Every structure is written in C-alpha cells, then in structure tokens.
Coordinates of C-alpha atoms in Angstrom, one line a residue:
M619 CA -159.0 28.4 52.8
N620 CA -161.6 28.8 55.5
Y621 CA -162.5 25.3 56.5
T622 CA -163.6 24.3 60.0
L623 CA -162.7 21.4 62.3
G624 CA -166.2 20.2 61.9
Q625 CA -165.8 20.0 58.1
L626 CA -162.6 18.1 58.5
R627 CA -164.2 15.7 60.8
V628 CA -167.2 15.2 58.5
F629 CA -165.1 14.7 55.4
L630 CA -162.7 12.2 57.2
K631 CA -165.6 10.1 58.3
I632 CA -167.1 10.1 54.8
A633 CA -163.7 9.0 53.5
Q634 CA -163.5 6.2 56.1
T635 CA -167.1 4.9 55.7
M636 CA -167.4 5.6 51.9
S637 CA -171.0 6.7 52.7
I638 CA -172.7 9.9 53.7
T639 CA -175.4 8.0 55.4
K640 CA -173.0 5.9 57.5
A641 CA -170.9 9.0 58.3
A642 CA -174.0 10.7 59.6
D643 CA -174.9 7.7 61.8
E644 CA -171.4 7.5 63.3
L645 CA -171.2 11.3 63.9
H646 CA -174.8 11.4 65.3
L647 CA -175.8 14.0 62.7
T648 CA -178.6 14.1 60.2
Q649 CA -177.8 13.2 56.6
P650 CA -178.6 16.7 55.3
A651 CA -176.3 18.3 57.9
V652 CA -173.4 16.0 56.7
S653 CA -174.2 16.8 53.0
I654 CA -174.1 20.5 53.7
Q655 CA -170.8 20.3 55.5
L656 CA -169.4 18.3 52.6
K657 CA -170.6 20.8 50.1
N658 CA -169.1 23.7 52.0
F659 CA -165.8 21.9 52.3
Q660 CA -165.7 20.9 48.7
Q661 CA -166.3 24.6 47.6
Q662 CA -162.9 25.5 49.0
F663 CA -161.1 23.2 46.4
D664 CA -161.0 23.3 42.6
V665 CA -160.4 19.6 42.5
P666 CA -163.2 17.1 43.3
L667 CA -162.9 15.3 46.7
I668 CA -165.4 12.6 45.9
E669 CA -167.2 11.2 42.9
I670 CA -170.7 9.5 42.7
V671 CA -170.8 6.7 40.1
N672 CA -174.0 4.7 39.8
K673 CA -175.1 6.0 43.2
K674 CA -171.9 4.8 44.8
L675 CA -169.5 7.2 46.5
Y676 CA -165.8 7.1 45.7
V677 CA -163.0 9.2 47.2
T678 CA -160.7 10.7 44.5
D679 CA -156.9 10.5 44.9
F680 CA -156.9 14.1 45.9
G681 CA -159.7 13.5 48.4
K682 CA -157.6 10.7 49.9
E683 CA -154.7 13.1 50.4
I684 CA -157.0 15.6 52.1
A685 CA -158.4 12.8 54.3
R686 CA -154.9 11.9 55.5
S687 CA -154.1 15.5 56.2
A688 CA -157.5 15.9 58.0
E689 CA -156.7 12.9 60.2
K690 CA -153.3 14.3 61.2
I691 CA -154.9 17.7 62.0
L692 CA -157.7 16.2 64.1
D693 CA -155.1 14.0 66.0
E694 CA -153.1 17.1 66.8
V695 CA -156.3 18.9 68.1
H696 CA -157.1 15.8 70.3
A697 CA -153.5 15.9 71.6
I698 CA -153.8 19.6 72.5
N699 CA -157.1 18.9 74.3
F700 CA -155.6 16.0 76.2
R701 CA -152.6 18.1 77.3
M702 CA -154.9 20.9 78.5
H703 CA -156.9 18.5 80.6
A704 CA -153.7 16.8 81.9
H705 CA -152.4 20.2 82.9
R706 CA -155.5 20.7 84.9
G707 CA -154.9 17.4 86.7
Q708 CA -157.8 15.7 84.8
L709 CA -157.8 12.2 83.5
T710 CA -157.1 12.2 79.7
G711 CA -156.8 9.6 76.9
K712 CA -159.0 7.3 74.9
L713 CA -161.4 4.6 76.2
K714 CA -161.9 1.9 73.5
L715 CA -164.8 -0.5 73.7
S716 CA -166.2 -3.1 71.3
V717 CA -169.8 -4.0 71.9
V718 CA -172.0 -6.8 70.5
S719 CA -174.9 -5.4 68.5
T720 CA -177.6 -6.0 71.2
G721 CA -175.2 -4.5 73.7
K722 CA -175.9 -1.1 72.2
Y723 CA -179.0 -1.1 74.5
V724 CA -176.8 -1.6 77.5
A725 CA -173.4 -0.1 77.0
P726 CA -174.2 3.6 76.8
Y727 CA -175.7 3.6 80.3
F728 CA -172.5 2.0 81.7
V729 CA -170.3 4.7 80.2
A730 CA -172.4 7.9 80.3
D731 CA -171.7 9.2 83.8
F732 CA -168.0 8.2 83.6
I733 CA -167.4 10.1 80.4
T734 CA -169.4 13.1 81.6
S735 CA -167.4 13.2 84.8
N736 CA -164.1 13.0 82.8
P737 CA -164.3 15.5 79.9
G738 CA -160.7 14.8 78.9
I739 CA -161.5 11.2 77.9
E740 CA -162.5 10.4 74.4
L741 CA -164.8 7.4 74.0
L742 CA -164.4 5.1 70.9
M743 CA -167.2 2.5 70.8
D744 CA -167.5 -0.1 68.0
V745 CA -170.9 -1.9 67.8
T746 CA -170.7 -5.1 65.8
N747 CA -171.4 -8.8 66.0
K748 CA -169.9 -11.2 68.5
A749 CA -167.3 -12.7 66.1
Q750 CA -165.8 -9.3 65.3
V751 CA -166.0 -8.1 68.9
V752 CA -163.9 -11.1 69.9
A753 CA -161.5 -10.5 67.0
S754 CA -160.9 -6.9 68.1
L755 CA -160.2 -8.1 71.6
E756 CA -157.8 -10.8 70.5
K757 CA -155.9 -8.3 68.4
N758 CA -155.6 -6.0 71.5
E759 CA -157.4 -3.2 69.6
V760 CA -159.7 -2.3 72.5
D761 CA -159.5 -1.9 76.2
F762 CA -162.8 -3.8 77.0
S763 CA -165.5 -5.7 75.2
L764 CA -169.2 -6.0 76.2
V765 CA -170.6 -9.5 75.5
S766 CA -173.4 -11.8 76.6
V767 CA -171.5 -15.0 75.5
L768 CA -167.9 -15.4 76.9
P769 CA -165.4 -16.4 74.2
D770 CA -164.3 -20.0 74.2
K771 CA -160.7 -19.7 73.1
L772 CA -159.5 -16.5 74.8
R773 CA -158.2 -16.1 78.3
V774 CA -160.1 -13.1 79.7
E775 CA -160.9 -11.3 82.9
K776 CA -164.5 -10.3 83.4
V777 CA -166.9 -8.3 85.5
E778 CA -170.5 -9.5 85.5
L779 CA -172.8 -6.5 84.7
M780 CA -176.4 -7.6 84.6
P781 CA -178.7 -10.5 83.6
N782 CA -179.7 -11.0 80.0
K783 CA -183.1 -12.6 79.3
L784 CA -184.2 -14.0 75.9
F785 CA -187.9 -14.6 75.2
V786 CA -190.0 -16.0 72.3
V787 CA -191.4 -13.0 70.6
G788 CA -194.2 -12.3 68.1
N789 CA -196.0 -9.3 66.8
G790 CA -198.8 -7.7 68.8
Q791 CA -201.6 -8.8 66.4
Q792 CA -201.3 -12.5 67.0
R793 CA -203.4 -14.3 69.6
F794 CA -201.8 -16.7 72.1
R795 CA -203.0 -18.1 75.3
K796 CA -201.5 -16.7 78.5
T797 CA -200.5 -20.1 79.9
P798 CA -197.1 -21.5 78.8
H799 CA -196.9 -23.5 75.6
D800 CA -194.8 -26.6 75.4
K801 CA -191.9 -26.9 72.9
S802 CA -194.3 -28.3 70.2
I803 CA -195.2 -24.7 69.5
F804 CA -191.9 -24.3 67.5
G805 CA -193.4 -26.7 64.9
S806 CA -195.9 -24.0 64.0
I807 CA -194.1 -20.7 64.4
P808 CA -191.4 -20.0 61.8
L809 CA -188.3 -18.4 63.5
I810 CA -186.2 -15.6 62.2
Y811 CA -182.5 -16.0 63.0
R812 CA -179.7 -13.6 63.4
E813 CA -176.6 -14.0 61.2
Q814 CA -173.7 -16.4 61.9
G815 CA -171.3 -14.9 64.4
S816 CA -174.1 -13.3 66.4
G817 CA -174.1 -13.9 70.2
T818 CA -177.9 -14.0 70.2
R819 CA -177.9 -16.7 67.5
H820 CA -175.2 -18.7 69.4
V821 CA -177.4 -18.8 72.5
M822 CA -180.5 -19.5 70.5
E823 CA -179.0 -22.4 68.5
K824 CA -177.4 -23.9 71.7
Y825 CA -180.8 -23.9 73.4
V826 CA -182.6 -25.4 70.3
L827 CA -180.1 -28.2 70.1
R828 CA -180.0 -28.9 73.8
N829 CA -183.8 -29.2 74.0
N830 CA -184.3 -30.8 70.5
L831 CA -186.8 -28.1 69.5
P832 CA -188.7 -28.7 66.2
V833 CA -187.9 -25.3 64.8
I834 CA -188.8 -24.0 61.3
K835 CA -186.1 -21.5 60.1
K836 CA -187.9 -18.8 58.2
M837 CA -185.0 -16.4 57.4
E838 CA -181.7 -15.0 58.5
L839 CA -181.1 -11.2 59.2
T840 CA -178.1 -9.2 60.1
S841 CA -179.1 -7.1 63.0
N842 CA -181.4 -7.1 66.0
E843 CA -183.2 -4.1 64.7
T844 CA -183.9 -5.8 61.4
V845 CA -185.2 -8.9 63.1
K846 CA -187.4 -6.8 65.3
Q847 CA -188.9 -5.0 62.4
A848 CA -189.5 -8.3 60.5
V849 CA -191.3 -9.7 63.5
I850 CA -193.4 -6.5 63.9
A851 CA -194.3 -6.8 60.2
G852 CA -195.6 -10.4 60.7
L853 CA -192.8 -12.2 58.8
G854 CA -192.2 -14.6 61.5
Y855 CA -191.2 -15.0 65.2
S856 CA -187.8 -14.9 67.0
I857 CA -186.0 -15.4 70.2
M858 CA -184.9 -12.0 71.3
P859 CA -183.1 -10.3 74.2
L860 CA -185.6 -8.4 76.4
I861 CA -183.2 -5.4 76.6
G862 CA -183.8 -4.5 73.0
I863 CA -187.6 -4.6 72.9
K864 CA -188.9 -2.5 75.8
N865 CA -190.6 0.2 73.8
E866 CA -192.2 -2.3 71.4
L867 CA -193.6 -4.4 74.3
E868 CA -195.0 -1.3 75.9
N869 CA -196.7 0.1 72.8
G870 CA -198.1 -3.3 71.8
Q871 CA -196.1 -3.9 68.6
L872 CA -194.5 -7.0 70.1
Q873 CA -195.6 -9.5 72.6
I874 CA -193.8 -12.2 74.6
I875 CA -195.2 -15.7 73.9
P876 CA -195.1 -17.8 77.1
V877 CA -193.2 -21.0 76.4
K878 CA -192.0 -23.5 79.0
G879 CA -188.3 -23.2 79.6
F880 CA -188.2 -19.5 78.8
P881 CA -186.7 -17.0 79.3
I882 CA -183.2 -18.2 78.3
K883 CA -181.0 -16.6 80.9
S884 CA -177.4 -15.5 80.5
N885 CA -175.4 -12.4 81.6
W886 CA -173.8 -9.3 80.2
Y887 CA -170.1 -9.1 80.9
L888 CA -167.4 -6.5 80.5
I889 CA -164.3 -8.5 79.5
W890 CA -160.6 -7.8 78.8
L891 CA -157.6 -9.8 77.9
K892 CA -156.0 -11.7 80.8
G893 CA -152.7 -10.1 81.7
K894 CA -153.3 -6.9 79.6
P895 CA -151.7 -3.8 81.2
L896 CA -154.5 -1.3 81.5
S897 CA -154.0 2.3 80.8
P898 CA -154.8 4.9 83.5
V899 CA -158.1 5.6 81.7
A900 CA -159.0 1.9 81.4
T901 CA -158.1 1.4 85.1
A902 CA -160.3 4.3 86.1
Y903 CA -163.2 3.0 84.1
L904 CA -162.9 -0.5 85.5
N905 CA -162.9 0.9 89.0
Y906 CA -166.0 3.0 88.1
I907 CA -167.8 -0.1 86.8
K908 CA -167.1 -2.1 89.9
A909 CA -168.2 0.7 92.2
E910 CA -171.3 2.0 90.3
K911 CA -172.7 -0.9 88.3
D912 CA -175.4 -1.8 90.8
E913 CA -176.7 1.8 90.9
V914 CA -176.7 1.9 87.1
I915 CA -178.7 -1.3 86.9
A916 CA -181.2 -0.1 89.5
K917 CA -181.7 3.3 87.9
R918 CA -181.7 2.2 84.2
F919 CA -182.8 -1.4 84.1
G920 CA -185.2 -1.9 87.0
W921 CA -188.0 -2.4 84.4
C922 CA -186.5 -5.7 83.4
E923 CA -187.7 -7.3 86.6
R924 CA -191.3 -7.0 85.4
Y925 CA -190.7 -9.8 82.8

C-alpha cells in the first residue's frame, strides 16, 4: 500500500457527499483532480470502493470500511498537528461556523486573518439556508452562526457585524427610469423567490406583507446564485442582498431598479447560544471579531456605501 493523506482525504469526502462534484467543491479542488486521486487510490485495492449505477455514485460495503478507517487516520493526523502547535504555545483546535447562504459573501473576510494568524486552528464552515443554520446552532453543533435574521425562538448572544441591504434587481438589458418607482411596479415585474427557510425570503415576504405589495411570484429557486443567474437570463426580477451582486452590477449584467422604500435594511450578526461555554479557540475568535470587525468592514466592504 502506498496511499497518501491526500487520497484518504479525497476518498473520505467522496464517501460523505456521495458525489465527486460535491467533494471537489468542498475540498476546493477541480473535479478532474479529485477523479485522479480517486483512481490512484482505487488502484491499490482489488475490491471496488465505489460503484456507478445509472450515473449515480454508491460506496460499496468495503468502501465504507475504508472510509471509516480513513476518518480515524485523518483525525489522528489532526491531533498530532494540534499537539505540535500546542507544544509551541500556539492556539489549537477547531472553529465551527454555520453560515446562511448569502453569508458566504461575508464570512470568509471575517475569518481569513484570524485563521492565517493561528495556523493551529482548523476552520469548519457549513454554508446552508437559515433554517438549517438555526438548527445546527440549537443542537450545539457549532460555535457561532452568521445570520441576517435573528432566530425567534432561541436565546442567543450576538455581535453586530455590518449592514445588509436588499434591492430590487433586474438584468442589465431592461430599461427603467432613474427616478424611484412606487410600489405599483410590482404588479408588472414577476419576482423570483428563494426557497422556504431562506433568510432572504423571510425578509422579502415580511416586507411584501407589511407594505401590501401587489407581487407576482414567478418561480422559487434554492440558492442566491441560482436566483442571480435566472435574473441575468431575463426570467424575472428579485429582491437581492447587495453583498452578493457586486461584480454583476459593475459589469452591467444586473441593475438596481429604484423603488420607493428600498433598500430593505437589516444587519449581519455573529450569534451563539446564550450561556454556551466557549472553547479557547471560540473565545479568541470572538475577541478578534470585536477588535477587528470595523477594520475588516472598511477594507473589504467600503464599496457598499456607493449604493
């Protein structure tokens, strides 16, 4: 046997996600690179690790055994690394974050310098919709969550990070006047919604009901990126967070449609369970956020003030 830690890591992720494409995304590798690693790993065994049936990937019983062993080996490697950093007097451990889907445009900038300055810390970040983020927080599976809508039924502590603005958005080919439209415009522009459980949808629906807007619901899609591409393609309009459409606004693929009462304003928050004992890593991160958030905002998000 001559397998590498990289091959173990790749195969474990494939077994967890049941997909080469998803494994590549989560490992930040290309799909061909993951496929090559899998092929090289498989060549060291006479028994198949996976099977492809009707284009769907299945892990064999033998593959599941190997995946369990791979997880134990990688856990031991992490433990060795943590002990090495601890011996040097460095902060070690895992920082676990759950982030709402549109928060992926925000969260990396609020962790990058902290992780770079503390190489003994492993970052585990799960990006999903608001309902699942709140569920992971309630189950005490994470240290912190990043949300734009505070949970109703959980007692949490919070740090306000930065403003969140939502605008009415259309593709760059449509012509709209520059003076603000009144709410009657919603009777003529079909809206694309996010899925149930999305924080963006929650804010959008709350605003629509409060202002009795005459909306036409065009379709429902399951990610901010999918909504963005649908709007660019001319399939409809949407109410979207500014933070996720910077490039498309700058290159003319999207435009903000001026409407009275917009933008809808909320805030991004870092939250954690009230009364939760924080680990040394989580405590250090919270102190970092409180001390450095203003500098991160000025450096990375100053462009938001133009809108």
